[in-house]
Coordinates of C-alpha atoms in Angstrom, one line a residue:
Chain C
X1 CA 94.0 119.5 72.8
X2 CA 97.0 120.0 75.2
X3 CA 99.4 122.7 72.8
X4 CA 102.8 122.1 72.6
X5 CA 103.9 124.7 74.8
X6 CA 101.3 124.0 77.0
X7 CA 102.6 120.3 77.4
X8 CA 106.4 122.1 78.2
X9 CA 104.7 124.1 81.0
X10 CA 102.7 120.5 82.4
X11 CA 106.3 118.6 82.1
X12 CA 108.9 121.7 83.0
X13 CA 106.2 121.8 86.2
X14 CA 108.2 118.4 87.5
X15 CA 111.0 120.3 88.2
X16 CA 111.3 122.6 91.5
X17 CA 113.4 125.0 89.7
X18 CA 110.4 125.9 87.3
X19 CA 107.9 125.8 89.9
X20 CA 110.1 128.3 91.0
X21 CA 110.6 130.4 88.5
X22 CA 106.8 130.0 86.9
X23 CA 105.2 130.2 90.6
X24 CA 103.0 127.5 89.6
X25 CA 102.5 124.0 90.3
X26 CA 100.7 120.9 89.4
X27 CA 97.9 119.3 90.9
X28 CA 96.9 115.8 89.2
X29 CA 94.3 113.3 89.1
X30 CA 90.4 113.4 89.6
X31 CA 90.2 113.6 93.0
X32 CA 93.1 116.1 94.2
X33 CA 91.4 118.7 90.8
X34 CA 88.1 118.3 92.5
X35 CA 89.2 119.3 96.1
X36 CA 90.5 123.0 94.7
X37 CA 86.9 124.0 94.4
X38 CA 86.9 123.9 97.8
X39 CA 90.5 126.0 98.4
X40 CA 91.3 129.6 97.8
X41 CA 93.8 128.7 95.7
X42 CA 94.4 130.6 92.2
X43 CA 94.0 127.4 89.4
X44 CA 95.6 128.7 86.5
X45 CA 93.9 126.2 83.9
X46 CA 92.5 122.7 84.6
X47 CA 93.3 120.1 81.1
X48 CA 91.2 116.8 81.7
X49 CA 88.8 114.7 79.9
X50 CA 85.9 115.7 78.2
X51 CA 84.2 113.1 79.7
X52 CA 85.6 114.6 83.1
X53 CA 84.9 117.9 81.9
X54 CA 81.2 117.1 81.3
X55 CA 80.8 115.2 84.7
X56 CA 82.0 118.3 86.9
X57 CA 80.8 121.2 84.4
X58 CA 79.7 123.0 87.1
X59 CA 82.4 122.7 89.7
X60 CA 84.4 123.6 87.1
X61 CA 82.4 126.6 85.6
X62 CA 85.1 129.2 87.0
X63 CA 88.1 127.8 85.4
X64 CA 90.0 128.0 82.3
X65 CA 89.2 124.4 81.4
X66 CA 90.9 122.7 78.0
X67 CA 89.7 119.2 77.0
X68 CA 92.5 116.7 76.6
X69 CA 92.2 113.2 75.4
X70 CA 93.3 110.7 78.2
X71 CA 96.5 110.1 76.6
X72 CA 97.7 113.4 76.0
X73 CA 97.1 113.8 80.3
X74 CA 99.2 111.1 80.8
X75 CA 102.0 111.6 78.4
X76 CA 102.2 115.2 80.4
X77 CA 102.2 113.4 83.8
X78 CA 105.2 111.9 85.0
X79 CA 103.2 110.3 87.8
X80 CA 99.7 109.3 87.3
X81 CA 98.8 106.8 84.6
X82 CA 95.2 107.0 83.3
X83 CA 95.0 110.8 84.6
X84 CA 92.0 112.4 83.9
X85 CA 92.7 115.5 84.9
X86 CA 95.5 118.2 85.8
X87 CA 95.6 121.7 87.2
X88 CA 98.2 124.5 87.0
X89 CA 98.1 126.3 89.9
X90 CA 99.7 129.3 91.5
X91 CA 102.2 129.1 94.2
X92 CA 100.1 130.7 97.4
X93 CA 102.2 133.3 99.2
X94 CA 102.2 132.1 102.5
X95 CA 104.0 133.6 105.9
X96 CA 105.1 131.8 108.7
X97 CA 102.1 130.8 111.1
X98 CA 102.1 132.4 114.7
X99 CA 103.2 129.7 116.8
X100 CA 99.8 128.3 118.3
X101 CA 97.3 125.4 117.9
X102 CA 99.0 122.3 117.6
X103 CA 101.5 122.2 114.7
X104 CA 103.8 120.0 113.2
X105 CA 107.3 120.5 112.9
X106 CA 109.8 118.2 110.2
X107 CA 113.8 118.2 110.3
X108 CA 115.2 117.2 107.6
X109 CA 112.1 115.1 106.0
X110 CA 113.1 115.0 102.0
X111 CA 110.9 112.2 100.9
X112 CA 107.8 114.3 99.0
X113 CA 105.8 110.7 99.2
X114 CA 106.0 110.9 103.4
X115 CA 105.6 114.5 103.1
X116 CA 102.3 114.1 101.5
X117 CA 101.1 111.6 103.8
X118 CA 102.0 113.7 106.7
X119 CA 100.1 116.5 105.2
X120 CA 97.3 114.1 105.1
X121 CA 97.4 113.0 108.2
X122 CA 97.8 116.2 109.7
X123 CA 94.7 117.1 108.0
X124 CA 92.8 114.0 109.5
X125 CA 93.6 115.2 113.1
X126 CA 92.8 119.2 112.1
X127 CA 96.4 120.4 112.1
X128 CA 96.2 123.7 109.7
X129 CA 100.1 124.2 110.0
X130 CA 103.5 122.7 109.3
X131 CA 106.8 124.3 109.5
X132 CA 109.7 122.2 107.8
X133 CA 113.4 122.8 107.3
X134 CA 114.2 124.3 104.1
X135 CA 115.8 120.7 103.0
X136 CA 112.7 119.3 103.4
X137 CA 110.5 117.9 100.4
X138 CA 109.1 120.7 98.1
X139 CA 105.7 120.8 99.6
X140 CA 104.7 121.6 95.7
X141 CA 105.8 118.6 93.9
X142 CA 104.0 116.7 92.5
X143 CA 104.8 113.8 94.3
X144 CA 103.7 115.9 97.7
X145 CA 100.5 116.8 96.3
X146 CA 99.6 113.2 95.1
X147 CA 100.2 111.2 98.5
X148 CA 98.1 114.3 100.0
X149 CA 95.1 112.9 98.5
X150 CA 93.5 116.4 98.5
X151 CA 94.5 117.0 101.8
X152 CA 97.0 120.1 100.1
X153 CA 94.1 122.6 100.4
X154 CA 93.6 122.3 103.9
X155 CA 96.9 122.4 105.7
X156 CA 99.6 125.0 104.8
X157 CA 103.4 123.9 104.8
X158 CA 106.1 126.4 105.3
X159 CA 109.9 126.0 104.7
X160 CA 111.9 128.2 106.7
X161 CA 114.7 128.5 109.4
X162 CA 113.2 125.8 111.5
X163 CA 115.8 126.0 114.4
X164 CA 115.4 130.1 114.7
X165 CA 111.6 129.4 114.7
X166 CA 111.6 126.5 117.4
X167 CA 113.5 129.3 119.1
X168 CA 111.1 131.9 119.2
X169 CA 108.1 129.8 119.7
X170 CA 106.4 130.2 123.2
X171 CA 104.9 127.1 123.4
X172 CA 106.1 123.3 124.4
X173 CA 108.2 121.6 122.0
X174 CA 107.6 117.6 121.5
X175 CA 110.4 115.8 119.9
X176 CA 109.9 112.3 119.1
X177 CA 112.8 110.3 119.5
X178 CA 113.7 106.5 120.1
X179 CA 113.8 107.3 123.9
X180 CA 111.7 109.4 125.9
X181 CA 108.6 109.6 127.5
X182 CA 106.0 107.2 125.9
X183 CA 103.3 108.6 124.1
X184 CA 100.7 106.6 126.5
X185 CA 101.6 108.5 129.3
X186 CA 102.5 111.9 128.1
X187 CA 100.7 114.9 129.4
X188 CA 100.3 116.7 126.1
X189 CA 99.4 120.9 126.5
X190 CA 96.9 122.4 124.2
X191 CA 99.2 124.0 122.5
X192 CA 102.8 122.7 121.0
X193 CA 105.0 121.5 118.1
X194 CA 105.3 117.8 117.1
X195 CA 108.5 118.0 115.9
X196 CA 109.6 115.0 113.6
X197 CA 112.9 114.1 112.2
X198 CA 113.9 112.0 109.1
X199 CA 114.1 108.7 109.3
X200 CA 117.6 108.3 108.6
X201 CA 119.2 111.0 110.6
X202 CA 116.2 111.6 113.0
X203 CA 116.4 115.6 114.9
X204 CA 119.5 117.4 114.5
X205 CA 120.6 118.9 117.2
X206 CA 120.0 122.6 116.0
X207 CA 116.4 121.7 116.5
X208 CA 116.9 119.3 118.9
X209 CA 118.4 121.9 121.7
X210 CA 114.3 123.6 121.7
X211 CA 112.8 120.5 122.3
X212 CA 110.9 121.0 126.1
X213 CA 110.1 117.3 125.7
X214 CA 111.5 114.4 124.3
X215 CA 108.9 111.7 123.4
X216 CA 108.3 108.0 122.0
X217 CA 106.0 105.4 120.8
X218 CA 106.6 102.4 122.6
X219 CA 107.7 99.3 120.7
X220 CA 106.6 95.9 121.6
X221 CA 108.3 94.0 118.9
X222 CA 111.3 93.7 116.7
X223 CA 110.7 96.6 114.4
X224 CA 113.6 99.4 114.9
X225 CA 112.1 102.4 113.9
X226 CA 109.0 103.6 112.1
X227 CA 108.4 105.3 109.2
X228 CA 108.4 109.3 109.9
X229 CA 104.5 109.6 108.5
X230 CA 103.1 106.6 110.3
X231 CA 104.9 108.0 113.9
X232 CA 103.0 111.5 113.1
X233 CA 100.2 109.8 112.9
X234 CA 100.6 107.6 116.0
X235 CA 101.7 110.4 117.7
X236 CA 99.0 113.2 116.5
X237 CA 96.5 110.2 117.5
X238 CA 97.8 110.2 121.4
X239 CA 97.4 114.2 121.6
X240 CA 93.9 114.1 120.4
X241 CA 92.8 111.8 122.7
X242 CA 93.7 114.4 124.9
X243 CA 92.9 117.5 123.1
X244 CA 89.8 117.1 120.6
Chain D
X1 CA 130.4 87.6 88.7
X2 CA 126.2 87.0 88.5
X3 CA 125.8 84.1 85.5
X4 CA 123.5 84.1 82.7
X5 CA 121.3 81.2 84.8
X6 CA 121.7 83.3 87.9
X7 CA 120.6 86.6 86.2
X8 CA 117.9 84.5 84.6
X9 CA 116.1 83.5 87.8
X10 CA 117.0 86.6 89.7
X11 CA 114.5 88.5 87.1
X12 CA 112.3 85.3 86.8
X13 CA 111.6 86.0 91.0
X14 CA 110.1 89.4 90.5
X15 CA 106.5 87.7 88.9
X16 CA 104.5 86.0 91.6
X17 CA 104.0 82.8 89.5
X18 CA 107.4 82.3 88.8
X19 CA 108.2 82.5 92.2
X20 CA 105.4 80.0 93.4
X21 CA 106.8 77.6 90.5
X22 CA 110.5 77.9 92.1
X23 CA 109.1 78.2 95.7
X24 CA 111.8 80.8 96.4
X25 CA 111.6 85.2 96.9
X26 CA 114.4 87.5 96.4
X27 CA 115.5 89.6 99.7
X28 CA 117.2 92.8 98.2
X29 CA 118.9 95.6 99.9
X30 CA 121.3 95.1 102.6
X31 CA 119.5 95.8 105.7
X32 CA 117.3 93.3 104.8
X33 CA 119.5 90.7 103.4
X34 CA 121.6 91.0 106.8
X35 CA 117.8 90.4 109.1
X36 CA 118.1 86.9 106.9
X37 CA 120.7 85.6 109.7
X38 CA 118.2 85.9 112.6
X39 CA 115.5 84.7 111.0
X40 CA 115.0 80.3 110.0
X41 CA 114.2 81.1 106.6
X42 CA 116.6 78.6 104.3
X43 CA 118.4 81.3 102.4
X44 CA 119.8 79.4 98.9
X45 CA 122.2 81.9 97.9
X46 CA 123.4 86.1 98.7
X47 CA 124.7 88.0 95.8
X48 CA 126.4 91.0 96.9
X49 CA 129.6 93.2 96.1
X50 CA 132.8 92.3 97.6
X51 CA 133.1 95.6 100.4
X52 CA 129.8 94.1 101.3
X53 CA 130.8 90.0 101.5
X54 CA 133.9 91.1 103.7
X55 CA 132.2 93.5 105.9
X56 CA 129.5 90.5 106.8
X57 CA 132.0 87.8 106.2
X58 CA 131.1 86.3 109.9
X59 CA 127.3 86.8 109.6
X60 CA 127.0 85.3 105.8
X61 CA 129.1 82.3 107.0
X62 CA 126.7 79.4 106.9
X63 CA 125.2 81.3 102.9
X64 CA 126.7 80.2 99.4
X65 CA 127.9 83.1 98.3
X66 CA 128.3 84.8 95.4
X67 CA 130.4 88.1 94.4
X68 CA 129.0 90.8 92.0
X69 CA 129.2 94.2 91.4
X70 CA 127.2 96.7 92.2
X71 CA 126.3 97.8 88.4
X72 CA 125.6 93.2 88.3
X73 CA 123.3 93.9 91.1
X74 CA 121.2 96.6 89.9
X75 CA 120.9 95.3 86.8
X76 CA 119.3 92.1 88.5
X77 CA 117.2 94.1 90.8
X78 CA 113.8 95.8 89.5
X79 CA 113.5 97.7 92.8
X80 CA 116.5 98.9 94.4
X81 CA 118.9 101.3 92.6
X82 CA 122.1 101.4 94.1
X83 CA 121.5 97.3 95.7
X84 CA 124.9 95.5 97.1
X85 CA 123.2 93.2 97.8
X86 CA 120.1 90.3 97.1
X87 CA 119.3 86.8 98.7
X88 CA 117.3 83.9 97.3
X89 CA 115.9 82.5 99.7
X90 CA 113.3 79.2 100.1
X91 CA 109.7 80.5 100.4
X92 CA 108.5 78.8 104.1
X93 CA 105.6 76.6 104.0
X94 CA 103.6 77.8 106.8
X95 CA 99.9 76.5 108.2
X96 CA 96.9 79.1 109.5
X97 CA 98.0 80.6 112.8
X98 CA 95.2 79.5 115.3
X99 CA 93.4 82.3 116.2
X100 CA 94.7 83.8 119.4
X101 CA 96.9 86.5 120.9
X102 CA 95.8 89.6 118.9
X103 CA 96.4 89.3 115.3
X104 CA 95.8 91.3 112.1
X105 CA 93.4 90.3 109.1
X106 CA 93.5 91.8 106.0
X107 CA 90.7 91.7 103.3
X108 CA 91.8 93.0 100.1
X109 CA 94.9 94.8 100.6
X110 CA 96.2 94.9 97.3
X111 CA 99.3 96.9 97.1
X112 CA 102.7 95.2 98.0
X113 CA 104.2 98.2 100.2
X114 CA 101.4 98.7 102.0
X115 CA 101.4 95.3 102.7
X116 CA 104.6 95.3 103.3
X117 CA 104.1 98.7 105.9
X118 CA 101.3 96.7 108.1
X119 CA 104.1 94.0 108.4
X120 CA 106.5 96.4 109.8
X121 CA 103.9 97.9 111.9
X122 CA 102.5 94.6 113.2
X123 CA 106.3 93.9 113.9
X124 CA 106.5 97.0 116.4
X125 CA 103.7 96.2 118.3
X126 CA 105.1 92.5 118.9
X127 CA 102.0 91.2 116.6
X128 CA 103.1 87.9 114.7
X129 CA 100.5 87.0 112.8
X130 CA 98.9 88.5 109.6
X131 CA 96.3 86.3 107.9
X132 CA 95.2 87.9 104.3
X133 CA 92.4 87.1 102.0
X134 CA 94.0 85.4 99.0
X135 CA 92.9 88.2 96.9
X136 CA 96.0 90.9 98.6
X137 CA 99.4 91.2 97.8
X138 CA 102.0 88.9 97.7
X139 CA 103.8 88.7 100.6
X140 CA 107.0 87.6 99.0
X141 CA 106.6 90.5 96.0
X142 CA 109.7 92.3 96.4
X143 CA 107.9 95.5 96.9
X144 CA 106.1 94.0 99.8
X145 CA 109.4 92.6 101.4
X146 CA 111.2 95.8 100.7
X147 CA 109.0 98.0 102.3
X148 CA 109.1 95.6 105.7
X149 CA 112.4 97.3 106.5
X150 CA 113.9 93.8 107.7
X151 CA 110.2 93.0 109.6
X152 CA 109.5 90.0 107.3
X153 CA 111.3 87.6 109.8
X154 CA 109.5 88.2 112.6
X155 CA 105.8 88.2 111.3
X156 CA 104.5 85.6 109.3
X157 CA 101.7 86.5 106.8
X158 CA 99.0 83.5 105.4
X159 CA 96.6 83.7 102.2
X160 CA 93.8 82.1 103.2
X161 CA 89.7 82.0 103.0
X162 CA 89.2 84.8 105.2
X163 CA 85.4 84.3 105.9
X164 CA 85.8 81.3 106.5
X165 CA 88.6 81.6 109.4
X166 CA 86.6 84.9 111.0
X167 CA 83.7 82.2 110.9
X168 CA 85.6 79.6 112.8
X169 CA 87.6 82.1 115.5
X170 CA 86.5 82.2 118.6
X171 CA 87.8 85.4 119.8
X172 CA 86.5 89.2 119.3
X173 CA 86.4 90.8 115.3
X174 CA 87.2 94.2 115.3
X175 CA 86.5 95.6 112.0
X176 CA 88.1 98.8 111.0
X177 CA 84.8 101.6 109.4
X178 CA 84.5 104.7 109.0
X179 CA 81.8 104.3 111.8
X180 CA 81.9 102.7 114.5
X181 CA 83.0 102.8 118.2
X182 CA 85.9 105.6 118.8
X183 CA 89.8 103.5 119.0
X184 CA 90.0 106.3 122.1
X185 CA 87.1 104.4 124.1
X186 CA 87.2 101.0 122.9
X187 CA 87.9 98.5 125.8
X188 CA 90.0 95.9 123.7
X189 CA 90.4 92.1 124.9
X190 CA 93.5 90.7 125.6
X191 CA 92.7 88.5 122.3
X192 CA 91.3 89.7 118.7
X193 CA 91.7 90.2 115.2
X194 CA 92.0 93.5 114.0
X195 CA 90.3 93.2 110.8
X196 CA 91.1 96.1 107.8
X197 CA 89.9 96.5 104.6
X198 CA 91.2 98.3 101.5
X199 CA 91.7 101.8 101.2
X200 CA 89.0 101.6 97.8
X201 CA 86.5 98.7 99.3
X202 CA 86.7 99.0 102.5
X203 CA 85.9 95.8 104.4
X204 CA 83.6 93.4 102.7
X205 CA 80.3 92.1 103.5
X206 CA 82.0 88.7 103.8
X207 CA 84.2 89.3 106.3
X208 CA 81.9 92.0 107.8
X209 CA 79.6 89.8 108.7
X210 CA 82.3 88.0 111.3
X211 CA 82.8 91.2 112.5
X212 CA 82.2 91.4 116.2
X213 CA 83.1 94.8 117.5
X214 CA 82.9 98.0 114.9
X215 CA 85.4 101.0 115.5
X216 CA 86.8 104.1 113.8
X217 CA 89.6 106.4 114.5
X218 CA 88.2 109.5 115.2
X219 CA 88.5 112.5 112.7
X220 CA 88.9 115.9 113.5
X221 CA 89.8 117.9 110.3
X222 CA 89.0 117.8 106.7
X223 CA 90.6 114.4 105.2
X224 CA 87.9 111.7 104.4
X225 CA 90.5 108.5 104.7
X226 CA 93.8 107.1 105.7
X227 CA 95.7 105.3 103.9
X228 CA 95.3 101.6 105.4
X229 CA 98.8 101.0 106.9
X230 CA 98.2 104.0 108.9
X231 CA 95.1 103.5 110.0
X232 CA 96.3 99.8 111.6
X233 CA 99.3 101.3 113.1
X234 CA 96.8 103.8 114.7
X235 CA 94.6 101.3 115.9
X236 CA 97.2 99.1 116.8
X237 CA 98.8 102.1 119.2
X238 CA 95.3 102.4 120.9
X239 CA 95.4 98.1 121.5
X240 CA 98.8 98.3 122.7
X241 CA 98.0 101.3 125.7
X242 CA 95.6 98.6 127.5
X243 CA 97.2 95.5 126.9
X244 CA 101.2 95.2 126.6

């Protein structure tokens, strides 16, 4: 049974402000739970069914586990109906990566649903790192960690002073705008930073002034933009066909 | 003002059989309502706040239509928080596209936005035809038109027995799997139909057996699937590079 406080923690969770000030975070539904096996991350207590409980006993054996019936987890959730299963989970302490690799870099990217998706996707093509602008989405809410699709574990996200750090990266900076140098034909290096901007305002020019090289993905139809996950994705697809 | 009657069918349009019994789709949010006046589609009415009638007096010229405010138009709208404005327009009788050109089948695809995501897509890389098994979403669900971005003009989507019109086509399958030839060394034909499955199903042995030509989009990290949209805008990108 989920305790009353213990159903204030699940729903204060929602908020960034608690995350904040607990250090923790949510991770819901069967399949995100399962991937933290696989992570380093600290789970804090996992509530879920018993019938969930019983099916993953021994993935589960080192956490605090308390059975919850189905609709106690989804009166706690604010997002997933029929939820079998949520974890609380400690904030990681992360620093910011050493510019290297290929990374992905997002202006102004608020949505936590494209977020996600772009932490997915950066996953797909084995990017490790993504360095956002502190408006960015809360890479910890729930939201984020849902369109992840367990993807969370595998790529770290870091908010910080994203112009200062474009700055004092070494290595080629990719924009993606409307116009400049198609995708198809690009020359990508090994390393760089895919830098995205929102969909509504695109990259502003604090960022934009360290971009080495602006890019695009051609267009062949009416469509005037793309969403900013499904671009990463186009464009994180053109650089590995270069770079596997 | 938005009438009783008016506020009656506006609701009425969000549940697919009430719109196949009216044979007509709501169009919400501006940027949509305003791609209405290059497409043919017979628009019946536009409900929308005064700023917004005046500021598109010239476009909505030939449209009945009808003043309401912007607390009238949320009210009517399920979706859109914050909507000046909505159209009802006449859902288009439309026959099978004959297979040619390259075109994009879908078997399953049961959510509305990502539905309504492949159209967009489909609508950047000039692709106008989407034929669907009759089993995905509605292509006139508000959800589905919403997430077009204004693309619904310019691609038309048909429910139809998928089998059977792989069966009959006479140019190349390609079936989307999670094996199959690489998207990077694929030699696409000029013509084809890029066939996806769901996200849960994948594509089924139905279709699959029409399949011609199996490919993938190669993985290189940790994530076991994209999300379906995604993964035809992908493919899509690697089409386009050999024939524009």
């Amino acid at each position: 049974m989920i305790s009353k406080n213990q159903l204030k923690l699940l729903r204060a969770l929602g908020q960034k402000k608690q995350r904040k000030a607990h250090g923790l975070f949510l991770v819901e539904g069967e399949k995100n739970v399962l991937e933290l096996v696989a992570t380093s991350l600290k789970v804090k207590q996992v509530f879920a069914t018993s019938e969930f409980l019983a099916k993953h006993a021994t993935e589960l054996d080192a956490y605090e586990c308390i059975e919850a019936t189905l609709d106690e987890l989804t009166k706690a959730s604010s997002l997933v109906s029929n939820n079998a299963a949520v974890a609380v989970v400690e904030i990681p302490k992360t620093d910011a990566p050493e510019p290297k690799g290929m990374m992905i870099a997002l202006d102004g990217v608020s949505d936590p649903g494209n977020l996600g998706t772009i932490i997915r996707i950066a996953d797909w093509y084995g990017i490790k790192h993504i360095v956002a602008s502190t408006d960015c989405a809360d890479p910890y809410n729930p939201k984020t960690i849902r369109a992840t699709m367990g993807s969370f574990g595998r790529v770290q996200v870091t908010l910080l002073d994203l112009p200062r750090y474009l700055n004092e990266a070494k290595i080629p900076v990719y924009g993606a705008f409307l116009e400049g140098e198609s995708v198809h034909t690009t020359n990508f290096s090994q390393q760089g930073i895919l830098l995205m901007g929102s969909e509504s305002h695109g990259v502003r020019a604090e960022a934009e002034q360290y971009v080495t090289d602006k890019i695009t993905i051609p267009a062949f139809g009416g469509a005037e933009s793309l969403n900013v996950a499904m671009a990463t994705g186009i464009i994180m697809d053109n650089y590995r066909r270069q770079h596997s």
